[in-house]
XYZ file of C-alpha atoms in Angstrom:
334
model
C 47.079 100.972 211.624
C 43.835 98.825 210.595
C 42.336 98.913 207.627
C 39.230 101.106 208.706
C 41.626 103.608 210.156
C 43.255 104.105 207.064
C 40.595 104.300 204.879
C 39.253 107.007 207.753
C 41.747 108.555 207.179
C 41.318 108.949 203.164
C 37.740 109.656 202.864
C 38.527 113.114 205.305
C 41.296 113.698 203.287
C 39.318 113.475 200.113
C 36.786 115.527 201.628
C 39.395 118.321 202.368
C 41.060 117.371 198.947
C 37.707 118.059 197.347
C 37.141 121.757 199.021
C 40.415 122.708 197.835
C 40.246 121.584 194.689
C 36.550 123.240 194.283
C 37.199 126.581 195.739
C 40.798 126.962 193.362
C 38.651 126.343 190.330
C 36.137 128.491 190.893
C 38.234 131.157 192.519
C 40.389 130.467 189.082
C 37.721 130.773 186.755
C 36.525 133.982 188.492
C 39.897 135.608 187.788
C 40.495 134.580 184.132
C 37.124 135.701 183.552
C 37.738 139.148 184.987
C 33.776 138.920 185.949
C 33.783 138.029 189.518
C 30.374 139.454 190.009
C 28.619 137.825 187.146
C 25.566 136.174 188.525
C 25.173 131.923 187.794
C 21.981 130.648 188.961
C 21.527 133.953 191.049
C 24.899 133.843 192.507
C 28.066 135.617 191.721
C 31.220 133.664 190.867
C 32.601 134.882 194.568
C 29.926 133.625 196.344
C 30.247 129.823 194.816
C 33.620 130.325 195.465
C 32.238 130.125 199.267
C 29.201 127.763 198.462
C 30.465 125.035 196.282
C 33.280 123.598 198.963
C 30.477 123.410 201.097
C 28.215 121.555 198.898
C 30.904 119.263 197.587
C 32.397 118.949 201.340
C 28.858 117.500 202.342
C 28.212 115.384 199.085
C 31.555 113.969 199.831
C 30.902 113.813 203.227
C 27.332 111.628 202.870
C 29.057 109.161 200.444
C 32.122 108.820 203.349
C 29.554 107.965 205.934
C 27.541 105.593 203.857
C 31.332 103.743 203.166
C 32.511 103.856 206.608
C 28.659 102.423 207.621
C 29.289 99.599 205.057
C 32.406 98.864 206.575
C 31.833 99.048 210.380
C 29.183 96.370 209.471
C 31.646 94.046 207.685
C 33.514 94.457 210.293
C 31.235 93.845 212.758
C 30.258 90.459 211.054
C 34.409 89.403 211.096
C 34.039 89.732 214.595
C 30.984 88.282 215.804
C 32.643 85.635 213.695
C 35.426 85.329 215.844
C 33.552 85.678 218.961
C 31.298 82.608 217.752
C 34.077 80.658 216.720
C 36.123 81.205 219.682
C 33.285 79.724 222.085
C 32.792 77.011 219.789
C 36.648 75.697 220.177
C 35.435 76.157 223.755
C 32.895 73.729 223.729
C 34.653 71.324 221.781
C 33.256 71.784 218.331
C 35.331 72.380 215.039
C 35.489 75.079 212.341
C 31.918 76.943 211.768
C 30.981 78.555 208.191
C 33.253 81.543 207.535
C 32.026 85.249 205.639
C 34.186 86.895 203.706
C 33.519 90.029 204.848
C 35.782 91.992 201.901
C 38.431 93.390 204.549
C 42.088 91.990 204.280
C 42.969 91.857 207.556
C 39.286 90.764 209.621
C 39.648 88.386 206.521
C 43.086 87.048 207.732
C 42.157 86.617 211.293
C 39.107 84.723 210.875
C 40.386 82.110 207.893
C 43.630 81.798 210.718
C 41.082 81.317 213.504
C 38.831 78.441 211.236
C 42.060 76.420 210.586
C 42.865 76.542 213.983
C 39.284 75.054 215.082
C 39.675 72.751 212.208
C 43.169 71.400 213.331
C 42.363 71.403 216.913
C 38.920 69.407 215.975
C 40.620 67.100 214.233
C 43.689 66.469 216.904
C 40.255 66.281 219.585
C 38.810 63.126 216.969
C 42.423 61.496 216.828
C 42.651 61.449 220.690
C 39.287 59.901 221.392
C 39.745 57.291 218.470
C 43.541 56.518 220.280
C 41.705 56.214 223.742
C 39.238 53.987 222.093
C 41.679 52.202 219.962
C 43.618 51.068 222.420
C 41.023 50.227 225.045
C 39.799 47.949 222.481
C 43.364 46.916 221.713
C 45.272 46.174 224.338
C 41.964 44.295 226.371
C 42.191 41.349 224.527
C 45.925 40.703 224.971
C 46.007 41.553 228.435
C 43.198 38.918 229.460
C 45.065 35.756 227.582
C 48.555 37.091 228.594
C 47.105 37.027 232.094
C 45.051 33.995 231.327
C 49.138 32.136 230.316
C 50.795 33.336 233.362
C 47.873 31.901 235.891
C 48.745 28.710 233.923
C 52.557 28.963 234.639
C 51.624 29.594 238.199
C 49.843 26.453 238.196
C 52.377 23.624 236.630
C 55.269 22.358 238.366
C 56.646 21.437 234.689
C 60.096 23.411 233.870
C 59.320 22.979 230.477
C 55.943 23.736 229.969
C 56.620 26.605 231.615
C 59.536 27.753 229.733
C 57.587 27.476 226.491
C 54.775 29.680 227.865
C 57.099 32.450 229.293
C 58.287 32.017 225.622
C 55.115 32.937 224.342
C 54.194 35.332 227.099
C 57.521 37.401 226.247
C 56.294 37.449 222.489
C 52.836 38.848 223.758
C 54.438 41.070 225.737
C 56.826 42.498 223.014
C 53.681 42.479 220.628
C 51.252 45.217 223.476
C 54.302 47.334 223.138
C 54.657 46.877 219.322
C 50.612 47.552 219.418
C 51.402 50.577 221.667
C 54.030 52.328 219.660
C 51.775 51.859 216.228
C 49.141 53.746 217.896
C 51.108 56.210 218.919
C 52.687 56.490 215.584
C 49.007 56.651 213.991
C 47.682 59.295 215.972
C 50.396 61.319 215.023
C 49.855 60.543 211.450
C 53.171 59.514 210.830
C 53.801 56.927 208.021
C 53.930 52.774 208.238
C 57.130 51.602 208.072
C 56.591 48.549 205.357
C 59.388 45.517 205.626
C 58.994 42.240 204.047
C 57.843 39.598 206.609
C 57.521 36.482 206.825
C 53.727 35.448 206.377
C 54.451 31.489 208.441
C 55.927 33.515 211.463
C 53.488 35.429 212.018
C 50.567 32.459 211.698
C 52.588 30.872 213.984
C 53.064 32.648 216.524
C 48.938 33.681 216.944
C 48.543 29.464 216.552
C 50.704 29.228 219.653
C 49.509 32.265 221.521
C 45.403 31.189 220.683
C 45.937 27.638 221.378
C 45.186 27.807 224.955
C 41.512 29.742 223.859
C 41.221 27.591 221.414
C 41.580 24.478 223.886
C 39.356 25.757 226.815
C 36.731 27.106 223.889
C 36.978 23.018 222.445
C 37.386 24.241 219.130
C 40.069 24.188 217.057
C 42.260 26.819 214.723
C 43.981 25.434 211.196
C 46.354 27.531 208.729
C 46.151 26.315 204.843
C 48.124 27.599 202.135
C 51.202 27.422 200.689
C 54.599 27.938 203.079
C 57.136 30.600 202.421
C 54.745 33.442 201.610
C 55.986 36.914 202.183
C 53.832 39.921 202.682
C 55.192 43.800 202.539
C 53.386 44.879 205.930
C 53.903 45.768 209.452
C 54.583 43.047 211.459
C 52.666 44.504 214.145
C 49.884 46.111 212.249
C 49.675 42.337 210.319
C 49.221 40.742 213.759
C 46.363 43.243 215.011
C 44.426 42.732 211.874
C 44.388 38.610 212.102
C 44.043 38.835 216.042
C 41.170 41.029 215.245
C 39.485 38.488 212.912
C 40.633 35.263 214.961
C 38.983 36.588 218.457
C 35.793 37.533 216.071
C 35.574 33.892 215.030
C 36.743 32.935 218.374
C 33.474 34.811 220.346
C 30.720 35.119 217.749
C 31.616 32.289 215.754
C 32.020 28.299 215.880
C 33.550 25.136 214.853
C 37.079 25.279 213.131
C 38.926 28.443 212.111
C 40.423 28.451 209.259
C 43.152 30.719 207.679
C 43.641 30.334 204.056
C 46.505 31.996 202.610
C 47.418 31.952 198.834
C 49.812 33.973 196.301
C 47.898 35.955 193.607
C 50.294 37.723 191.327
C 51.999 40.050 193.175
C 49.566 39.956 195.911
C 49.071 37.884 198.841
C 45.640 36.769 199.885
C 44.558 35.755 203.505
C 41.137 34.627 204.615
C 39.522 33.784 207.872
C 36.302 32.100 207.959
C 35.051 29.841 210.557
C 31.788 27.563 210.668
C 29.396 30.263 212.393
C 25.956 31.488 211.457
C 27.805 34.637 210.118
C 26.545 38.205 210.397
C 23.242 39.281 210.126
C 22.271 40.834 206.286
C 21.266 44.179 207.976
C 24.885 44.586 209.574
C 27.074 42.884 206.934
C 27.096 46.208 204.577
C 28.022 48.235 207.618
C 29.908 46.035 209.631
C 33.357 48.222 209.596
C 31.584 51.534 210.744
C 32.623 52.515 213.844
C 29.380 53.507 215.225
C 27.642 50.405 213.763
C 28.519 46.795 216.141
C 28.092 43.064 216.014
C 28.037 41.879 219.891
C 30.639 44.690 220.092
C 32.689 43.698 217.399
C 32.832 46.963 215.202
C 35.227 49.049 216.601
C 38.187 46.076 215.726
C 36.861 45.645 212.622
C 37.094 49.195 211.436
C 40.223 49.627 213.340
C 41.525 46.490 211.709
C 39.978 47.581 207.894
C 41.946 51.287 208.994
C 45.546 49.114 209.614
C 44.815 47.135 206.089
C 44.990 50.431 204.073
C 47.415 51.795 206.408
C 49.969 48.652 205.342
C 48.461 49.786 201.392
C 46.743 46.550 201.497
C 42.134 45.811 202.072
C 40.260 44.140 204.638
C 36.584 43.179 202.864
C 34.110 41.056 204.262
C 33.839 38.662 201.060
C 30.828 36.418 202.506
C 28.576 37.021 205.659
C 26.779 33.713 206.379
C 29.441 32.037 207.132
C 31.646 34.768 207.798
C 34.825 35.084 205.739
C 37.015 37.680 205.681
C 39.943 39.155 203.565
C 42.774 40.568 203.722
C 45.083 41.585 200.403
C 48.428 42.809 201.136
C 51.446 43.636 198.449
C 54.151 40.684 197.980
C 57.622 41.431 198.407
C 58.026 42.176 194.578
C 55.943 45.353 194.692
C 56.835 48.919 195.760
């Protein structure tokens, strides 16, 4: 039974309730007083015995049909409520404003039905992101792994061609690495962080970029310290330089140059390169996703979102040149 039905169901029973109780009292009082025809008001006690269930059945009555009016219209509002928000998850859109319209259940429905839309909204934003994500992704990769087997096609030497198959296979592992992160982030599942090995990393994007680096004449130097150790994703680590490296390697020029160094229990790595840098009116906006440098700001935001995923930052610490940070935990913190 709803909740209107039921409290239908009380206000008639009040109003029945009500005649009772009105005609026993007065029918009682008549009796005690032994005077049934004693006049009140022009009336004898008998005849508001008659009159007074009447008059208290229709005061009764007008205060029932006010309530039920006051709550046909609540209820009315929890479901034009639902019918709005219902063609709204239609049409793509996420939770609208909610009334509390003061009835339990039409109050149940319609908070279910918002956190529904709000879920479902927010599942729609995390499948267009992925789509983007990894159309931005996995381009990239694809051209230069392409780009390394036209060369092994084209060389008759057993070992040169060994030692790019070598570095094709390790591109090849990395897209599904890349693929299987994704995955794992739209389904908001939680990085896995191992202690890695900050030189094999750098060295495998200074063999996989040399070729780009070659054809672009420019070249691509790592300074630092050796035997750094980040706590970070392999994978997610990789994405964020690649990011920053094919940045440099398109919008920027002259050397590239990543700087890593050891600051307490953090590790610092920078990328800069010998560019003009980004224009002042980007640079404070330049990891939105709806803001882009020559189409640059979807891997940058992507890239700043894998930083905090791995608990580390990506900042932009200087925009003309361009250099870039990233801080990740060492492999004494937890």
């Amino acid at each position: 039974m709803t909740g209107s039905g039921r409290v239908r169901r009380l206000l008639v029973a009040a109003i029945v309730g009500v005649a009772v109780v009105t005609a026993l009292v007065l029918g009682s009082v008549a009796m005690v007083s032994g005077s049934p025809h004693d006049a009140v008001l022009g009336l004898d006690l008998v005849a508001w015995t008659v009159i007074s269930p009447l008059v208290a059945v229709v005061t009764v009555g007008g205060v029932a049909l006010l309530v039920l009016r006051v709550l046909e219209r609540r209820r009315q509002r929890g479901l034009a409520f639902l019918d709005r928000q219902v063609r709204a998850i239609r049409e793509g859109e996420g939770a609208l404003p909610r009334p509390l319209v003061g009835l339990t259940e039409v109050d149940k429905v319609t908070g279910d039905l918002a956190r529904l839309a709000g879920e479902l909204a927010q599942q729609r934003a995390l499948d267009r992101d992925f789509a983007a994500d990894a159309s931005h992704q996995l381009r990239t990769p694809l051209t230069a792994l392409l780009m390394r087997l036209e060369e092994i096609g084209q060389t008759d030497d057993l070992d040169a061609i060994r030692d790019e198959a070598a570095v094709a296979v390790t591109q090849v592992e990395r897209l599904t690495g890349v693929v299987d992160t994704m995955r794992s982030r739209s389904k908001g599942e939680a990085a896995q962080l191992p202690e890695i090995s900050l030189d094999s990393v750098l060295a495998g994007l200074q063999r996989e970029y040399q070729p780009a680096f070659s054809a672009a004449h420019r070249t691509m130097r790592v300074v630092g310290p050796p035997g750094l150790a980040v706590r970070a994703s392999p994978v997610d680590l990789s994405q964020i330089l690649q990011t920053l490296i094919e940045n440099a390697l398109a919008h920027g020029a002259g050397r590239v140059e990543i700087e890593v160094r050891g600051s307490g229990t953090s590790v610092v790595i920078e990328v800069r390169d010998e560019g003009e840098g980004i224009p002042a009116a980007i640079a404070p906006h330049i990891f939105e996703r709806s803001v882009t440098s020559h189409g640059s700001g979807l891997g940058l935001g992507l890239a700043r979102q894998l930083a905090e995923r791995n608990g580390g930052r990506l900042e932009l610490v200087q925009a003309q040149p361009a250099v870039f940070s990233i801080f990740l935990s060492g492999p004494g913190s937890r």
